[in-house]
mmCIF file of C-alpha atoms in Angstrom:
data_model
loop_
_atom_site.group_PDB
_atom_site.id
_atom_site.type_symbol
_atom_site.label_atom_id
_atom_site.label_comp_id
_atom_site.label_asym_id
_atom_site.label_seq_id
_atom_site.Cartn_x
_atom_site.Cartn_y
_atom_site.Cartn_z
ATOM 1 C CA MET B 1 39.199 120.189 237.732
ATOM 2 C CA ASP B 2 37.330 117.521 239.694
ATOM 3 C CA ARG B 3 33.604 117.568 240.463
ATOM 4 C CA GLU B 4 34.064 118.653 244.076
ATOM 5 C CA THR B 5 36.219 121.640 243.058
ATOM 6 C CA ARG B 6 33.736 122.607 240.375
ATOM 7 C CA ALA B 7 30.903 122.562 242.927
ATOM 8 C CA LEU B 8 32.956 124.749 245.261
ATOM 9 C CA ALA B 9 33.776 127.190 242.440
ATOM 10 C CA ASP B 10 30.142 127.347 241.277
ATOM 11 C CA SER B 11 28.992 128.066 244.823
ATOM 12 C CA HIS B 12 31.652 130.753 245.235
ATOM 13 C CA PHE B 13 30.622 132.665 242.127
ATOM 14 C CA ARG B 14 26.905 132.305 242.796
ATOM 15 C CA GLY B 15 27.583 134.159 246.035
ATOM 16 C CA LEU B 16 29.427 136.931 244.235
ATOM 17 C CA GLY B 17 27.195 137.433 241.221
ATOM 18 C CA VAL B 18 28.845 138.705 238.042
ATOM 19 C CA ASP B 19 30.640 141.673 239.563
ATOM 20 C CA VAL B 20 34.105 141.593 241.075
ATOM 21 C CA PRO B 21 34.160 142.151 244.872
ATOM 22 C CA GLY B 22 34.905 145.592 246.265
ATOM 23 C CA VAL B 23 38.020 146.904 247.928
ATOM 24 C CA GLY B 24 40.320 144.167 249.147
ATOM 25 C CA GLN B 25 43.181 144.130 251.620
ATOM 26 C CA ALA B 26 46.604 142.866 250.669
ATOM 27 C CA PRO B 27 47.678 139.809 252.652
ATOM 28 C CA GLY B 28 50.638 140.226 254.964
ATOM 29 C CA ARG B 29 52.850 138.136 252.705
ATOM 30 C CA VAL B 30 52.646 136.180 249.484
ATOM 31 C CA ALA B 31 52.294 132.410 249.640
ATOM 32 C CA PHE B 32 55.105 130.349 248.157
ATOM 33 C CA VAL B 33 54.321 127.041 246.439
ATOM 34 C CA SER B 34 57.422 124.871 246.382
ATOM 35 C CA GLU B 35 56.615 121.346 245.168
ATOM 36 C CA PRO B 36 54.760 120.660 241.875
ATOM 37 C CA GLY B 37 53.954 117.104 242.893
ATOM 38 C CA ALA B 38 52.232 118.225 246.069
ATOM 39 C CA PHE B 39 50.128 121.028 244.545
ATOM 40 C CA SER B 40 47.110 120.134 242.406
ATOM 41 C CA TYR B 41 44.863 122.247 240.214
ATOM 42 C CA ALA B 42 42.192 121.908 242.907
ATOM 43 C CA ASP B 43 44.661 123.307 245.450
ATOM 44 C CA PHE B 44 45.260 126.323 243.205
ATOM 45 C CA VAL B 45 41.542 126.958 242.665
ATOM 46 C CA ARG B 46 40.756 126.741 246.376
ATOM 47 C CA GLY B 47 43.784 128.583 247.681
ATOM 48 C CA PHE B 48 44.317 131.366 245.156
ATOM 49 C CA LEU B 49 41.993 131.551 242.128
ATOM 50 C CA LEU B 50 38.712 131.769 244.053
ATOM 51 C CA PRO B 51 39.921 134.039 246.892
ATOM 52 C CA ASN B 52 41.736 136.124 244.244
ATOM 53 C CA LEU B 53 45.089 136.026 246.032
ATOM 54 C CA PRO B 54 48.584 136.134 244.504
ATOM 55 C CA CYS B 55 51.149 133.409 244.950
ATOM 56 C CA VAL B 56 54.644 132.515 243.804
ATOM 57 C CA PHE B 57 55.483 129.112 242.333
ATOM 58 C CA SER B 58 59.037 127.869 242.812
ATOM 59 C CA SER B 59 61.501 127.382 239.961
ATOM 60 C CA ALA B 60 60.753 123.639 240.101
ATOM 61 C CA PHE B 61 57.548 124.334 238.143
ATOM 62 C CA THR B 62 59.508 125.680 235.136
ATOM 63 C CA GLN B 63 62.732 123.692 235.236
ATOM 64 C CA GLY B 64 61.912 121.849 231.985
ATOM 65 C CA TRP B 65 61.249 124.977 229.922
ATOM 66 C CA GLY B 66 63.282 125.447 226.743
ATOM 67 C CA SER B 67 63.835 129.125 227.513
ATOM 68 C CA ARG B 68 65.409 128.295 230.873
ATOM 69 C CA ARG B 69 67.711 125.740 229.275
ATOM 70 C CA ARG B 70 68.828 127.770 226.274
ATOM 71 C CA TRP B 71 68.416 131.467 227.076
ATOM 72 C CA VAL B 72 70.523 131.453 230.244
ATOM 73 C CA THR B 73 74.259 130.919 230.788
ATOM 74 C CA PRO B 74 75.561 128.558 233.505
ATOM 75 C CA ALA B 75 76.232 131.707 235.561
ATOM 76 C CA GLY B 76 72.531 132.588 235.432
ATOM 77 C CA ARG B 77 72.840 135.549 233.059
ATOM 78 C CA PRO B 78 71.092 136.104 229.707
ATOM 79 C CA ASP B 79 72.844 134.091 226.989
ATOM 80 C CA PHE B 80 73.302 136.929 224.528
ATOM 81 C CA ASP B 81 75.165 134.713 222.053
ATOM 82 C CA HIS B 82 72.295 132.231 221.792
ATOM 83 C CA LEU B 83 69.686 134.989 221.571
ATOM 84 C CA LEU B 84 71.648 136.728 218.811
ATOM 85 C CA ARG B 85 72.057 133.522 216.810
ATOM 86 C CA THR B 86 68.376 132.664 217.112
ATOM 87 C CA TYR B 87 66.575 136.012 217.045
ATOM 88 C CA GLY B 88 69.201 138.640 216.242
ATOM 89 C CA ASP B 89 67.455 140.068 213.178
ATOM 90 C CA VAL B 90 63.957 140.057 214.703
ATOM 91 C CA VAL B 91 62.440 143.519 215.192
ATOM 92 C CA VAL B 92 61.280 144.008 218.793
ATOM 93 C CA PRO B 93 59.391 146.784 220.669
ATOM 94 C CA VAL B 94 61.468 148.764 223.165
ATOM 95 C CA ALA B 95 60.200 151.274 225.742
ATOM 96 C CA ASN B 96 62.140 154.134 227.329
ATOM 97 C CA CYS B 97 61.629 153.819 231.093
ATOM 98 C CA GLY B 98 62.888 157.340 231.702
ATOM 99 C CA VAL B 99 60.258 159.121 229.607
ATOM 100 C CA GLN B 100 56.616 159.430 230.664
ATOM 101 C CA GLU B 101 54.016 159.538 227.909
ATOM 102 C CA TYR B 102 50.663 159.867 229.663
ATOM 103 C CA ASN B 103 50.724 156.836 232.009
ATOM 104 C CA SER B 104 53.089 154.790 229.893
ATOM 105 C CA ASN B 105 56.442 154.991 228.102
ATOM 106 C CA PRO B 106 57.101 155.844 224.446
ATOM 107 C CA LYS B 107 58.180 152.893 222.321
ATOM 108 C CA GLU B 108 60.446 152.415 219.362
ATOM 109 C CA HIS B 109 61.319 149.362 217.305
ATOM 110 C CA MET B 110 64.768 147.951 216.683
ATOM 111 C CA THR B 111 66.361 144.603 215.956
ATOM 112 C CA LEU B 112 67.153 142.397 218.907
ATOM 113 C CA ARG B 113 70.796 142.656 217.808
ATOM 114 C CA ASP B 114 70.751 146.433 218.263
ATOM 115 C CA TYR B 115 68.987 146.122 221.598
ATOM 116 C CA ILE B 116 71.540 143.633 222.953
ATOM 117 C CA THR B 117 74.344 145.932 221.775
ATOM 118 C CA TYR B 118 72.699 148.745 223.766
ATOM 119 C CA TRP B 119 72.256 146.430 226.768
ATOM 120 C CA LYS B 120 75.944 145.468 226.826
ATOM 121 C CA GLU B 121 77.012 149.111 226.542
ATOM 122 C CA TYR B 122 74.582 150.040 229.333
ATOM 123 C CA ILE B 123 76.198 147.482 231.649
ATOM 124 C CA GLN B 124 79.736 148.532 230.696
ATOM 125 C CA ALA B 125 78.908 152.174 231.441
ATOM 126 C CA GLY B 126 77.864 151.354 234.998
ATOM 127 C CA TYR B 127 74.180 150.874 234.206
ATOM 128 C CA SER B 128 73.640 154.200 232.535
ATOM 129 C CA SER B 129 73.260 155.517 229.014
ATOM 130 C CA PRO B 130 72.530 158.854 227.353
ATOM 131 C CA ARG B 131 69.661 156.989 225.639
ATOM 132 C CA GLY B 132 68.075 156.266 229.016
ATOM 133 C CA CYS B 133 66.997 152.906 230.392
ATOM 134 C CA LEU B 134 65.485 150.922 227.523
ATOM 135 C CA TYR B 135 63.174 147.984 228.224
ATOM 136 C CA LEU B 136 62.215 145.339 225.668
ATOM 137 C CA LYS B 137 58.538 144.678 226.367
ATOM 138 C CA ASP B 138 55.420 143.210 224.752
ATOM 139 C CA TRP B 139 57.410 141.065 222.291
ATOM 140 C CA HIS B 140 55.035 138.476 220.745
ATOM 141 C CA LEU B 141 57.747 135.854 220.379
ATOM 142 C CA CYS B 142 55.415 132.844 220.701
ATOM 143 C CA ARG B 143 53.063 134.243 218.066
ATOM 144 C CA ASP B 144 55.890 134.919 215.624
ATOM 145 C CA PHE B 145 57.778 131.669 216.370
ATOM 146 C CA PRO B 146 55.024 129.182 217.271
ATOM 147 C CA VAL B 147 57.207 126.069 216.953
ATOM 148 C CA GLU B 148 59.843 127.314 219.384
ATOM 149 C CA ASP B 149 60.146 125.320 222.615
ATOM 150 C CA VAL B 150 59.955 128.382 224.851
ATOM 151 C CA PHE B 151 57.560 127.319 227.624
ATOM 152 C CA THR B 152 55.079 124.677 228.705
ATOM 153 C CA LEU B 153 51.631 125.917 229.713
ATOM 154 C CA PRO B 154 51.115 125.194 233.430
ATOM 155 C CA VAL B 155 47.948 123.196 234.089
ATOM 156 C CA TYR B 156 46.796 125.879 236.536
ATOM 157 C CA PHE B 157 46.290 128.309 233.635
ATOM 158 C CA SER B 158 44.967 125.897 231.000
ATOM 159 C CA SER B 159 41.573 127.638 230.821
ATOM 160 C CA ASP B 160 42.934 130.770 229.139
ATOM 161 C CA TRP B 161 39.988 132.526 227.507
ATOM 162 C CA LEU B 162 41.884 135.494 226.094
ATOM 163 C CA ASN B 163 44.559 133.509 224.291
ATOM 164 C CA GLU B 164 42.045 130.885 223.162
ATOM 165 C CA PHE B 165 40.034 133.672 221.564
ATOM 166 C CA TRP B 166 42.987 135.194 219.752
ATOM 167 C CA ASP B 167 44.324 131.777 218.731
ATOM 168 C CA ALA B 168 40.931 131.004 217.177
ATOM 169 C CA LEU B 169 41.144 134.214 215.131
ATOM 170 C CA ASP B 170 44.825 133.538 214.335
ATOM 171 C CA VAL B 171 45.564 137.255 214.675
ATOM 172 C CA ASP B 172 47.176 138.065 218.002
ATOM 173 C CA ASP B 173 47.949 136.764 221.479
ATOM 174 C CA TYR B 174 48.693 137.905 225.008
ATOM 175 C CA ARG B 175 51.917 135.958 225.479
ATOM 176 C CA PHE B 176 54.728 138.466 225.880
ATOM 177 C CA VAL B 177 58.483 138.446 226.427
ATOM 178 C CA TYR B 178 60.071 141.193 228.538
ATOM 179 C CA ALA B 179 63.813 141.723 228.882
ATOM 180 C CA GLY B 180 65.935 144.518 230.246
ATOM 181 C CA PRO B 181 68.869 145.587 232.399
ATOM 182 C CA ALA B 182 68.795 146.443 236.086
ATOM 183 C CA GLY B 183 66.562 149.467 236.610
ATOM 184 C CA SER B 184 64.046 148.702 233.858
ATOM 185 C CA TRP B 185 60.444 148.854 235.060
ATOM 186 C CA SER B 186 56.784 149.185 234.042
ATOM 187 C CA PRO B 187 54.460 152.004 235.206
ATOM 188 C CA PHE B 188 51.490 151.299 237.474
ATOM 189 C CA HIS B 189 48.825 149.376 235.550
ATOM 190 C CA ALA B 190 46.293 146.563 235.593
ATOM 191 C CA ASP B 191 46.545 143.627 233.220
ATOM 192 C CA ILE B 192 44.653 143.501 229.955
ATOM 193 C CA PHE B 193 40.853 143.599 230.498
ATOM 194 C CA ARG B 194 41.556 143.320 234.259
ATOM 195 C CA SER B 195 42.157 139.608 233.756
ATOM 196 C CA PHE B 196 44.468 137.520 235.906
ATOM 197 C CA SER B 197 47.944 136.852 234.589
ATOM 198 C CA TRP B 198 51.035 134.836 235.338
ATOM 199 C CA SER B 199 54.655 135.675 234.730
ATOM 200 C CA VAL B 200 57.854 133.628 234.833
ATOM 201 C CA ASN B 201 61.259 135.141 235.460
ATOM 202 C CA VAL B 202 63.593 133.192 233.143
ATOM 203 C CA CYS B 203 66.666 134.755 234.751
ATOM 204 C CA GLY B 204 67.547 137.708 236.951
ATOM 205 C CA ARG B 205 65.366 139.212 239.671
ATOM 206 C CA LYS B 206 62.153 141.237 239.526
ATOM 207 C CA LYS B 207 60.370 143.314 242.163
ATOM 208 C CA TRP B 208 56.575 143.546 242.178
ATOM 209 C CA LEU B 209 54.332 146.029 244.016
ATOM 210 C CA LEU B 210 50.747 144.728 244.019
ATOM 211 C CA PHE B 211 47.533 146.417 245.171
ATOM 212 C CA PRO B 212 44.325 144.382 245.579
ATOM 213 C CA PRO B 213 41.272 145.408 243.517
ATOM 214 C CA GLY B 214 39.729 148.650 244.722
ATOM 215 C CA GLN B 215 42.746 150.058 246.535
ATOM 216 C CA GLU B 216 43.884 151.834 243.398
ATOM 217 C CA GLU B 217 40.962 154.223 243.883
ATOM 218 C CA ALA B 218 42.684 155.725 246.935
ATOM 219 C CA LEU B 219 45.785 156.370 244.826
ATOM 220 C CA ARG B 220 44.005 158.592 242.315
ATOM 221 C CA ASP B 221 44.888 162.273 242.284
ATOM 222 C CA ARG B 222 42.312 165.020 242.748
ATOM 223 C CA HIS B 223 41.637 164.938 238.993
ATOM 224 C CA GLY B 224 40.828 161.225 239.103
ATOM 225 C CA ASN B 225 44.042 160.031 237.452
ATOM 226 C CA LEU B 226 45.935 156.934 238.577
ATOM 227 C CA PRO B 227 49.608 157.443 239.437
ATOM 228 C CA TYR B 228 52.339 156.750 236.931
ATOM 229 C CA ASP B 229 54.777 155.613 239.633
ATOM 230 C CA VAL B 230 53.450 154.379 242.994
ATOM 231 C CA THR B 231 56.858 154.971 244.576
ATOM 232 C CA SER B 232 56.865 158.668 243.664
ATOM 233 C CA PRO B 233 57.109 161.163 246.564
ATOM 234 C CA ALA B 234 54.299 163.088 244.847
ATOM 235 C CA LEU B 235 51.810 160.618 246.334
ATOM 236 C CA CYS B 236 52.571 162.106 249.762
ATOM 237 C CA ASP B 237 51.169 165.459 248.595
ATOM 238 C CA THR B 238 47.730 165.394 250.254
ATOM 239 C CA HIS B 239 46.534 168.300 248.122
ATOM 240 C CA LEU B 240 47.240 166.372 244.911
ATOM 241 C CA HIS B 241 46.400 162.914 246.321
ATOM 242 C CA PRO B 242 43.791 163.599 249.044
ATOM 243 C CA ARG B 243 42.877 159.911 249.596
ATOM 244 C CA ASN B 244 46.340 158.370 249.499
ATOM 245 C CA GLN B 245 46.402 157.808 253.263
ATOM 246 C CA LEU B 246 43.430 155.443 252.811
ATOM 247 C CA ALA B 247 45.476 153.086 250.648
ATOM 248 C CA GLY B 248 47.110 150.178 252.390
ATOM 249 C CA PRO B 249 50.723 149.283 251.663
ATOM 250 C CA PRO B 250 51.320 147.216 248.536
ATOM 251 C CA LEU B 251 52.184 143.561 248.641
ATOM 252 C CA GLU B 252 55.856 143.389 247.713
ATOM 253 C CA ILE B 253 57.295 140.372 245.914
ATOM 254 C CA THR B 254 60.878 139.712 244.884
ATOM 255 C CA GLN B 255 60.721 137.162 242.091
ATOM 256 C CA GLU B 256 63.840 135.049 241.631
ATOM 257 C CA ALA B 257 65.048 133.184 238.544
ATOM 258 C CA GLY B 258 62.679 130.479 237.361
ATOM 259 C CA GLU B 259 59.880 131.491 239.713
ATOM 260 C CA MET B 260 56.327 132.054 238.493
ATOM 261 C CA VAL B 261 54.079 134.791 239.889
ATOM 262 C CA PHE B 262 50.289 134.547 239.745
ATOM 263 C CA VAL B 263 48.736 138.037 239.584
ATOM 264 C CA PRO B 264 45.034 137.876 240.536
ATOM 265 C CA SER B 265 42.194 139.348 238.536
ATOM 266 C CA GLY B 266 41.272 143.005 238.816
ATOM 267 C CA TRP B 267 39.013 143.060 235.782
ATOM 268 C CA HIS B 268 35.536 144.566 235.716
ATOM 269 C CA HIS B 269 34.681 145.307 232.093
ATOM 270 C CA GLN B 270 31.588 147.418 232.725
ATOM 271 C CA GLN B 271 33.528 150.216 234.423
ATOM 272 C CA GLU B 272 35.106 151.273 231.127
ATOM 273 C CA LEU B 273 31.787 152.000 229.390
ATOM 274 C CA CYS B 274 30.507 153.905 232.426
ATOM 275 C CA ALA B 275 33.638 156.064 232.353
ATOM 276 C CA VAL B 276 33.238 156.748 228.613
ATOM 277 C CA GLN B 277 29.557 157.666 228.963
ATOM 278 C CA GLU B 278 30.320 160.030 231.825
ATOM 279 C CA GLU B 279 33.063 161.773 229.837
ATOM 280 C CA VAL B 280 30.835 162.449 226.801
ATOM 281 C CA SER B 281 27.527 162.846 228.638
ATOM 282 C CA GLU B 282 27.210 166.541 227.720
ATOM 283 C CA TRP B 283 26.788 165.569 224.035
ATOM 284 C CA ARG B 284 24.192 162.866 224.688
ATOM 285 C CA ASP B 285 21.273 164.882 223.319
ATOM 286 C CA SER B 286 23.079 166.644 220.479
ATOM 287 C CA MET B 287 25.304 163.848 219.096
ATOM 288 C CA PRO B 288 23.667 161.525 216.543
ATOM 289 C CA ASP B 289 24.184 157.832 217.434
ATOM 290 C CA TRP B 290 25.601 158.797 220.829
ATOM 291 C CA HIS B 291 25.525 155.199 222.103
ATOM 292 C CA HIS B 292 27.360 153.961 219.003
ATOM 293 C CA HIS B 293 30.083 156.566 219.517
ATOM 294 C CA CYS B 294 30.431 155.444 223.140
ATOM 295 C CA GLN B 295 31.140 151.930 221.859
ATOM 296 C CA VAL B 296 33.768 153.274 219.448
ATOM 297 C CA ILE B 297 35.474 155.234 222.230
ATOM 298 C CA MET B 298 35.305 152.273 224.614
ATOM 299 C CA ARG B 299 37.052 150.069 222.059
ATOM 300 C CA SER B 300 39.834 152.618 221.575
ATOM 301 C CA CYS B 301 40.338 152.900 225.355
ATOM 302 C CA SER B 302 39.968 149.292 226.498
ATOM 303 C CA GLY B 303 40.576 147.320 223.289
ATOM 304 C CA ILE B 304 37.065 145.858 223.080
ATOM 305 C CA ASN B 305 33.439 146.946 222.742
ATOM 306 C CA PHE B 306 30.145 145.129 223.341
ATOM 307 C CA GLU B 307 30.019 143.606 219.863
ATOM 308 C CA GLU B 308 33.516 142.151 220.156
ATOM 309 C CA PHE B 309 32.884 141.099 223.736
ATOM 310 C CA TYR B 310 29.920 139.025 222.548
ATOM 311 C CA HIS B 311 32.065 137.444 219.852
ATOM 312 C CA PHE B 312 34.713 136.686 222.481
ATOM 313 C CA LEU B 313 32.136 134.946 224.697
ATOM 314 C CA LYS B 314 30.732 133.061 221.705
ATOM 315 C CA VAL B 315 34.117 131.638 220.675
ATOM 316 C CA ILE B 316 34.859 130.331 224.179
ATOM 317 C CA ALA B 317 31.288 129.102 224.642
ATOM 318 C CA GLU B 318 31.376 127.055 221.442
ATOM 319 C CA LYS B 319 34.691 125.470 222.419
ATOM 320 C CA ARG B 320 33.383 124.505 225.857
ATOM 321 C CA LEU B 321 30.076 123.220 224.498
ATOM 322 C CA LEU B 322 32.025 120.964 222.167
ATOM 323 C CA VAL B 323 33.892 119.477 225.134
ATOM 324 C CA LEU B 324 30.608 118.858 226.940
ATOM 325 C CA ARG B 325 28.988 117.261 223.888
ATOM 326 C CA GLU B 326 31.913 114.916 223.498
ATOM 327 C CA ALA B 327 31.865 114.205 227.252
ATOM 328 C CA ALA B 328 35.645 114.481 227.254
ATOM 329 C CA ALA B 329 37.351 112.630 230.090
ATOM 330 C CA GLU B 330 39.583 114.504 232.507
ATOM 331 C CA ASP B 331 43.166 113.695 231.573
ATOM 332 C CA GLY B 332 44.940 115.871 234.156
ATOM 333 C CA ALA B 333 46.827 117.841 231.499
ATOM 334 C CA GLY B 334 44.234 120.083 229.916
ATOM 335 C CA LEU B 335 40.555 120.987 229.814
ATOM 336 C CA GLY B 336 38.194 118.227 230.894
ATOM 337 C CA PHE B 337 34.453 117.889 231.388
ATOM 338 C CA GLU B 338 34.298 119.526 234.829
ATOM 339 C CA GLN B 339 36.381 122.547 233.798
ATOM 340 C CA ALA B 340 34.289 122.984 230.653
ATOM 341 C CA ALA B 341 31.072 122.734 232.702
ATOM 342 C CA PHE B 342 32.345 125.354 235.144
ATOM 343 C CA ASP B 343 33.370 127.689 232.306
ATOM 344 C CA VAL B 344 29.969 127.289 230.635
ATOM 345 C CA GLY B 345 28.302 128.306 233.877
ATOM 346 C CA ARG B 346 30.388 131.448 234.133
ATOM 347 C CA ILE B 347 29.876 132.341 230.452
ATOM 348 C CA THR B 348 26.120 131.895 230.923
ATOM 349 C CA GLU B 349 26.045 134.391 233.786
ATOM 350 C CA VAL B 350 28.167 136.956 231.931
ATOM 351 C CA LEU B 351 26.192 136.582 228.688
ATOM 352 C CA ALA B 352 22.893 136.914 230.544
ATOM 353 C CA SER B 353 24.126 140.148 232.087
ATOM 354 C CA LEU B 354 25.298 141.379 228.672
ATOM 355 C CA VAL B 355 22.016 140.528 226.905
ATOM 356 C CA ALA B 356 20.031 142.356 229.593
ATOM 357 C CA HIS B 357 22.190 145.469 229.429
ATOM 358 C CA PRO B 358 20.348 148.397 227.765
ATOM 359 C CA ASP B 359 23.458 149.541 225.897
ATOM 360 C CA PHE B 360 23.994 146.077 224.412
ATOM 361 C CA GLN B 361 20.345 146.043 223.346
ATOM 362 C CA ARG B 362 21.107 149.073 221.181
ATOM 363 C CA VAL B 363 23.842 147.160 219.304
ATOM 364 C CA ASP B 364 22.825 145.880 215.868
ATOM 365 C CA THR B 365 23.006 142.107 216.341
ATOM 366 C CA SER B 366 21.191 141.140 213.130
ATOM 367 C CA ALA B 367 24.356 139.629 211.618
ATOM 368 C CA PHE B 368 25.313 137.720 214.787
ATOM 369 C CA SER B 369 25.262 133.951 214.480
ATOM 370 C CA PRO B 370 23.940 132.533 216.647
ATOM 371 C CA GLN B 371 21.797 135.313 218.004
ATOM 372 C CA PRO B 372 22.732 136.213 221.593
ATOM 373 C CA LYS B 373 19.496 134.870 223.092
ATOM 374 C CA GLU B 374 19.857 131.637 221.113
ATOM 375 C CA LEU B 375 23.380 131.125 222.421
ATOM 376 C CA LEU B 376 22.216 131.940 225.931
ATOM 377 C CA GLN B 377 19.507 129.269 225.664
ATOM 378 C CA GLN B 378 22.064 126.690 224.458
ATOM 379 C CA LEU B 379 24.286 127.516 227.390
ATOM 380 C CA ARG B 380 21.471 127.271 229.939
ATOM 381 C CA GLU B 381 20.502 123.869 228.569
ATOM 382 C CA ALA B 382 24.133 122.749 228.824
ATOM 383 C CA VAL B 383 24.345 123.989 232.419
ATOM 384 C CA ASP B 384 21.231 121.986 233.326
ATOM 385 C CA ALA B 385 22.560 118.878 231.590
ATOM 386 C CA ALA B 386 25.958 119.174 233.281
ATOM 387 C CA ALA B 387 24.302 119.513 236.686
ATOM 388 C CA ALA B 388 22.369 116.278 236.236
ATOM 389 C CA PRO B 389 23.776 113.351 238.265
#
């Protein structure tokens, strides 16, 4: 990130505040970025990250990836032989696309060898099986095989707070492998913590149906539930889905082999706690430690509560403050001074909002180090120093 782009990004977010904008409209078509050499990080920030718009990067951006070289046959199909030799005995999670379990699919675990055997039989039987359509999804291959040359992190996504946080804890990650036959699919959802994401199609073809933030509200049924399948005829039932006619059409993308899709952010963390508090509001006066129980429920629903969210911000803040203290030079391949300064500014705004929140003020922070207000002061001083000419 250069200084001019950072200034533009700072100005953009000052205009928005901390919250994500309201209902958006899907563009008429998705932009296609063809040439890596002609598309800079600044171009990505200006054209897609700040306006929160999706785009597709051509296969030229991933042509050097190890997975594209080794996982695919010359005919463009999955190289089952290579995958079996390399990962055949690895246990992987597999979902059944034909069975609905709430708004998801039930999962089982099997070796990759067994899954590939199923996949071959599924193809031979004309893309059908009495076991249903099974989809390998959420496989943490990069976590379990960290030295494998699977992918190269694109510079556009080098400031990856979620994976930096989990890498620092050395516990988990949000780098997943998905694989499945024709007909495999994922139910309607938003990405983890409503963050942005990016996805590369190593081989085959994938169809996406995207709705901009806010439009999903018109898809809810009369009970407030989001749909499991946005292509279901049930959405035309105005009694069950009274607001469906207010939803615009989705943005449809057909992702070809090697192409990379950027899925914009839809995250607004505060909404989850509000939903939890509303659900259990009738026990507010009778339940001891009601606010604490809301935090427990929020963590079970969204994967994080206020305490962990503070720790998440602290880990990223300390990493960015280190870059600023060392006055690291921009090298074009990773985080530099300007990117770190921009991130510190955003963390400062989010942390200030968190510290001022009455529910966070009820959290026992006595064991936190540094204390939230101390960290906030460090960040504000760093923002002022970074703004100095």
